[in-house]
Tab-separated table of C-alpha atoms in Angstrom:
chain	number	residue	atom	x	y	z
A	226	MET	CA	-67.234	-150.455	-55.564
A	227	ASP	CA	-66.604	-153.497	-53.847
A	228	ASP	CA	-68.321	-153.436	-50.643
A	229	PHE	CA	-66.398	-156.428	-49.333
A	230	TYR	CA	-64.122	-155.511	-45.941
A	231	GLU	CA	-62.128	-158.056	-43.954
A	232	THR	CA	-63.824	-157.661	-41.113
A	233	PRO	CA	-64.169	-160.064	-38.171
A	234	THR	CA	-67.617	-161.142	-39.118
A	235	ALA	CA	-66.992	-161.920	-42.780
A	236	ASN	CA	-63.446	-163.608	-41.567
A	237	ARG	CA	-66.204	-166.545	-39.442
A	238	ILE	CA	-68.009	-166.649	-42.439
A	239	LEU	CA	-65.094	-167.249	-44.525
A	240	LYS	CA	-63.610	-169.594	-42.291
A	241	VAL	CA	-66.799	-172.088	-42.283
A	242	LEU	CA	-66.950	-172.139	-46.378
A	243	THR	CA	-63.570	-172.658	-46.248
A	244	ILE	CA	-63.285	-175.601	-43.533
A	245	SER	CA	-66.638	-177.029	-45.828
A	246	ALA	CA	-65.323	-176.731	-48.721
A	247	GLU	CA	-61.477	-178.012	-47.982
A	248	CYS	CA	-62.887	-180.883	-45.337
A	249	PRO	CA	-66.228	-181.926	-46.608
A	250	ARG	CA	-66.573	-185.273	-44.644
A	251	GLU	CA	-66.322	-182.811	-41.450
A	252	GLY	CA	-70.192	-182.176	-41.933
A	253	ILE	CA	-72.462	-179.853	-43.905
A	254	GLY	CA	-71.456	-175.768	-43.276
A	255	LEU	CA	-74.186	-173.765	-41.488
A	256	ILE	CA	-74.207	-169.715	-41.769
A	257	VAL	CA	-77.073	-168.386	-40.584
A	258	GLY	CA	-77.685	-164.249	-39.188
A	259	ASN	CA	-80.000	-161.071	-39.235
A	260	ALA	CA	-80.253	-159.102	-42.675
A	261	GLY	CA	-77.211	-157.109	-42.931
A	262	VAL	CA	-74.263	-158.577	-41.642
A	263	GLY	CA	-72.331	-159.405	-44.848
A	264	LYS	CA	-73.252	-163.135	-45.809
A	265	THR	CA	-73.942	-162.898	-49.052
A	266	THR	CA	-71.565	-160.355	-49.903
A	267	ALA	CA	-69.034	-162.366	-48.126
A	268	ILE	CA	-70.030	-165.634	-50.183
A	269	LYS	CA	-69.517	-163.673	-53.262
A	270	HIS	CA	-66.404	-162.855	-52.400
A	271	TYR	CA	-65.030	-166.093	-51.178
A	272	ALA	CA	-66.402	-167.391	-55.002
A	273	LEU	CA	-64.724	-164.777	-56.876
A	274	THR	CA	-61.245	-164.565	-55.047
A	275	LYS	CA	-60.581	-167.214	-52.875
A	276	ASN	CA	-62.181	-170.699	-54.716
A	277	GLU	CA	-62.822	-171.077	-58.145
A	278	HIS	CA	-64.473	-174.481	-57.593
A	279	ALA	CA	-67.207	-172.545	-55.439
A	280	LEU	CA	-70.286	-172.654	-57.076
A	281	VAL	CA	-73.171	-170.802	-55.612
A	282	CYS	CA	-76.674	-171.136	-55.991
A	283	THR	CA	-79.034	-168.136	-54.265
A	284	MET	CA	-83.084	-169.464	-53.811
A	285	ASN	CA	-85.836	-167.217	-54.552
A	286	GLY	CA	-89.448	-167.467	-53.173
A	287	THR	CA	-90.426	-169.394	-56.395
A	288	ALA	CA	-88.007	-172.394	-55.128
A	289	THR	CA	-90.908	-173.659	-52.562
A	290	THR	CA	-91.305	-176.852	-54.372
A	291	MET	CA	-88.708	-179.535	-54.985
A	292	THR	CA	-89.222	-179.259	-58.350
A	293	ALA	CA	-88.340	-175.699	-58.653
A	294	ALA	CA	-85.728	-175.469	-56.075
A	295	LEU	CA	-83.628	-178.269	-58.168
A	296	SER	CA	-84.227	-176.864	-61.465
A	297	ILE	CA	-82.511	-173.579	-60.483
A	298	ILE	CA	-79.497	-175.755	-59.026
A	299	CYS	CA	-79.486	-177.528	-62.250
A	300	LYS	CA	-79.546	-174.680	-64.424
A	301	MET	CA	-76.845	-173.132	-62.486
A	302	LEU	CA	-74.188	-175.745	-62.383
A	303	THR	CA	-75.123	-176.558	-66.435
A	304	SER	CA	-76.609	-173.799	-67.894
A	305	TYR	CA	-78.968	-176.521	-70.065
A	306	GLU	CA	-82.847	-177.123	-69.607
A	307	PRO	CA	-83.684	-179.210	-66.752
A	308	PRO	CA	-85.203	-182.221	-67.272
A	309	ARG	CA	-89.105	-182.281	-65.428
A	310	ARG	CA	-88.818	-185.055	-63.293
A	311	VAL	CA	-87.516	-184.578	-59.936
A	312	MET	CA	-85.026	-188.410	-59.859
A	313	ASP	CA	-83.870	-186.716	-62.976
A	314	MET	CA	-82.604	-183.101	-61.583
A	315	HIS	CA	-80.895	-185.681	-58.776
A	316	GLU	CA	-79.023	-187.402	-61.300
A	317	VAL	CA	-77.566	-184.630	-63.216
A	318	ILE	CA	-76.723	-182.670	-60.348
A	319	VAL	CA	-75.211	-185.983	-58.744
A	320	ASN	CA	-73.209	-186.590	-62.573
A	321	TYR	CA	-72.012	-182.786	-62.351
A	322	PHE	CA	-69.946	-183.015	-58.927
A	323	GLN	CA	-69.233	-186.840	-60.561
A	324	TRP	CA	-67.410	-185.384	-63.880
A	325	GLU	CA	-66.214	-182.113	-62.518
A	326	TYR	CA	-65.039	-183.183	-59.122
A	327	GLU	CA	-61.995	-180.572	-58.578
A	328	GLU	CA	-60.283	-181.462	-54.487
A	329	GLY	CA	-62.144	-178.175	-52.733
A	330	MET	CA	-65.381	-178.000	-54.934
A	331	ALA	CA	-68.442	-176.752	-52.886
A	332	LEU	CA	-72.170	-175.860	-53.516
A	333	ILE	CA	-73.180	-172.593	-51.138
A	334	ILE	CA	-76.687	-172.373	-51.306
A	335	ASP	CA	-77.548	-168.610	-50.439
A	336	GLU	CA	-80.955	-167.683	-48.747
A	337	ALA	CA	-81.946	-170.896	-48.187
A	338	GLN	CA	-84.737	-170.251	-45.681
A	339	GLU	CA	-86.856	-170.204	-48.844
A	340	LEU	CA	-86.249	-174.208	-48.763
A	341	ASN	CA	-88.762	-176.334	-47.006
A	342	ASP	CA	-87.521	-179.471	-45.508
A	343	LEU	CA	-87.702	-181.769	-47.828
A	344	ILE	CA	-85.772	-179.991	-50.349
A	345	ILE	CA	-83.048	-178.982	-47.525
A	346	ASN	CA	-82.954	-183.221	-47.189
A	347	GLU	CA	-82.786	-183.569	-50.401
A	348	LEU	CA	-79.589	-181.428	-50.489
A	349	ARG	CA	-78.430	-183.715	-47.990
A	350	HIS	CA	-79.099	-186.642	-49.821
A	351	ILE	CA	-76.543	-185.364	-52.341
A	352	TYR	CA	-74.114	-184.335	-49.954
A	353	ASP	CA	-74.532	-187.826	-48.985
A	354	GLU	CA	-74.031	-189.841	-52.335
A	355	CYS	CA	-71.173	-187.976	-53.272
A	356	LEU	CA	-68.968	-188.636	-50.453
A	357	GLU	CA	-70.279	-192.564	-51.287
A	358	ASN	CA	-69.269	-191.929	-54.441
A	359	GLY	CA	-65.550	-191.291	-53.117
A	360	LYS	CA	-65.822	-187.626	-54.215
A	361	PRO	CA	-67.261	-184.915	-51.360
A	362	ILE	CA	-68.374	-181.928	-52.054
A	363	GLY	CA	-68.513	-179.340	-49.187
A	364	LEU	CA	-72.181	-178.144	-49.192
A	365	VAL	CA	-73.172	-174.704	-47.366
A	366	LEU	CA	-76.449	-173.458	-46.347
A	367	CYS	CA	-76.991	-169.766	-45.476
A	368	GLY	CA	-79.646	-168.408	-44.496
A	369	ASN	CA	-81.279	-165.808	-42.268
A	370	ALA	CA	-81.507	-165.509	-38.563
A	371	ALA	CA	-85.019	-167.723	-38.086
A	372	PHE	CA	-83.551	-170.404	-40.754
A	373	LYS	CA	-81.516	-171.705	-37.561
A	374	ASN	CA	-84.844	-172.191	-35.869
A	375	ARG	CA	-85.649	-175.426	-38.258
A	376	PHE	CA	-82.520	-176.998	-36.775
A	377	ASN	CA	-84.550	-177.301	-33.628
A	378	HIS	CA	-86.818	-179.837	-34.037
A	379	ALA	CA	-84.737	-182.573	-34.878
A	380	GLU	CA	-87.238	-184.854	-33.783
A	381	ALA	CA	-88.962	-184.550	-37.345
A	382	SER	CA	-87.918	-187.529	-39.291
A	383	ALA	CA	-87.445	-184.888	-42.712
A	384	PHE	CA	-85.229	-183.072	-40.972
A	385	ALA	CA	-83.182	-185.461	-37.980
A	386	GLN	CA	-80.545	-186.691	-41.152
A	387	VAL	CA	-79.842	-182.892	-42.101
A	388	THR	CA	-79.376	-182.207	-38.337
A	389	SER	CA	-77.198	-184.220	-37.444
A	390	ARG	CA	-75.005	-183.623	-40.309
A	391	ILE	CA	-73.900	-180.176	-39.615
A	392	GLY	CA	-70.588	-179.660	-38.719
A	393	ILE	CA	-68.933	-176.469	-38.748
A	394	ARG	CA	-71.673	-173.201	-38.576
A	395	ALA	CA	-71.375	-169.477	-37.731
A	396	ASP	CA	-74.590	-167.639	-35.929
A	397	ILE	CA	-74.466	-164.005	-36.388
A	398	GLN	CA	-76.345	-162.732	-33.969
A	399	GLY	CA	-76.275	-158.875	-35.841
A	400	PRO	CA	-72.984	-156.494	-36.473
A	401	GLY	CA	-70.279	-156.268	-33.712
A	402	GLU	CA	-68.871	-152.705	-33.129
A	403	ASP	CA	-65.395	-153.711	-34.454
A	404	ASP	CA	-67.292	-154.849	-37.694
A	405	ILE	CA	-68.632	-151.215	-38.112
A	406	GLU	CA	-65.185	-150.009	-37.306
A	407	THR	CA	-63.127	-152.190	-39.447
A	408	ILE	CA	-65.371	-150.414	-42.425
A	409	CYS	CA	-64.624	-147.202	-40.922
A	410	ASP	CA	-61.136	-147.288	-40.849
A	411	ALA	CA	-61.152	-148.842	-44.586
A	412	ARG	CA	-63.258	-146.083	-45.766
A	413	LYS	CA	-60.815	-143.345	-43.747
A	414	VAL	CA	-63.648	-142.532	-41.391
A	415	PHE	CA	-62.116	-141.412	-39.057
A	416	GLY	CA	-63.747	-138.506	-37.037
A	417	SER	CA	-64.821	-139.396	-33.472
A	418	LEU	CA	-68.541	-137.815	-34.106
A	419	GLU	CA	-68.355	-139.209	-37.789
A	420	ARG	CA	-67.940	-142.272	-36.682
A	421	LYS	CA	-70.151	-142.549	-33.600
A	422	TYR	CA	-72.825	-141.548	-36.410
A	423	VAL	CA	-71.732	-144.570	-38.024
A	424	LEU	CA	-71.605	-146.683	-35.475
A	425	LYS	CA	-75.662	-145.376	-34.393
A	426	HIS	CA	-76.815	-146.231	-37.719
A	427	GLY	CA	-74.819	-149.694	-37.871
A	428	ARG	CA	-76.619	-150.692	-34.935
A	429	MET	CA	-79.926	-150.722	-36.421
A	430	GLY	CA	-82.094	-152.559	-38.831
A	431	GLY	CA	-79.961	-153.226	-42.131
A	432	GLY	CA	-76.665	-153.571	-39.958
A	433	LEU	CA	-73.445	-153.246	-42.311
A	434	ARG	CA	-75.103	-153.072	-45.407
A	435	ILE	CA	-76.911	-149.702	-44.008
A	436	VAL	CA	-72.868	-148.913	-43.050
A	437	THR	CA	-71.652	-149.243	-46.738
A	438	LYS	CA	-74.729	-147.059	-48.096
A	439	LEU	CA	-74.233	-144.113	-45.615
A	440	ILE	CA	-70.632	-144.071	-46.495
A	441	ASN	CA	-71.031	-144.207	-50.067
A	442	VAL	CA	-73.802	-141.602	-50.495
A	443	ALA	CA	-71.570	-139.237	-48.157
A	444	SER	CA	-68.538	-139.951	-50.153
A	445	SER	CA	-70.392	-139.194	-53.170
A	446	HIS	CA	-70.957	-135.636	-51.604
A	447	ALA	CA	-67.152	-135.260	-49.865
A	448	GLU	CA	-66.088	-135.270	-53.524
A	449	GLY	CA	-62.687	-136.626	-52.986
A	450	ASN	CA	-62.116	-134.544	-49.594
A	451	PRO	CA	-62.522	-136.479	-46.069
A	452	ILE	CA	-65.966	-137.662	-44.871
A	453	THR	CA	-67.014	-134.927	-42.268
A	454	ILE	CA	-70.245	-135.122	-39.965
A	455	THR	CA	-71.541	-132.824	-42.640
A	456	HIS	CA	-71.808	-135.657	-45.244
A	457	LEU	CA	-73.076	-138.740	-43.098
A	458	ARG	CA	-75.934	-136.648	-42.173
A	459	THR	CA	-76.866	-135.362	-45.179
A	460	ALA	CA	-76.742	-139.121	-46.356
A	461	GLY	CA	-78.783	-140.035	-43.758
A	462	VAL	CA	-81.125	-137.390	-44.226
A	463	MET	CA	-81.487	-138.845	-48.347
A	464	MET	CA	-81.632	-142.395	-47.283
A	465	GLY	CA	-84.595	-141.654	-44.315
A	466	LEU	CA	-82.668	-142.144	-41.668
A	467	GLU	CA	-82.992	-138.724	-40.318
């Protein structure tokens, strides 16, 4: 099942992605928020259904060096084994956008909190070079709630240029009640007891991720019938929420 729902928070994320891609000269997009608010789900939905030229690159714990991070991007763009030297990888990435350029193209870096300041600044260099070449691309950095604190030390020389280029952003503290209500509507969870139960767990750690899993498990017990509080409580026990 596709777990994307057009919640208010999802629309905020999609707005950052869309404006960053369509108006790349307006700056680098920034999406930050706690786990479970739907960042990655919205990004994937955008790339799959809204923008065929959006390229999503997900970082991980191995991307702690410049070589490792640029290698991940090179492989995602070209599917070939990247060169060994950082300057050569930089050239591969810029040349890719130079020759494959399409209006509305965007490079979306998910889990950007895995990258150190120098790597983030290197992405800024790539963004600037594409802009100077007359073929600007949208660059969007997406990370956890702590990632936004990296932009509060603009006095650091390695990061000041990045901070000054941040354009549209979405700072998502957590799932709103309207987000959870939207999912309940979409999944036909209408009873007051049922919605109260879902809301309670949606406000806890895990956010919308917990909400969708809870409803999915409850739905499997409902076997096509309306989801009841009994189904939800059974799912809650199975998921260790009770």
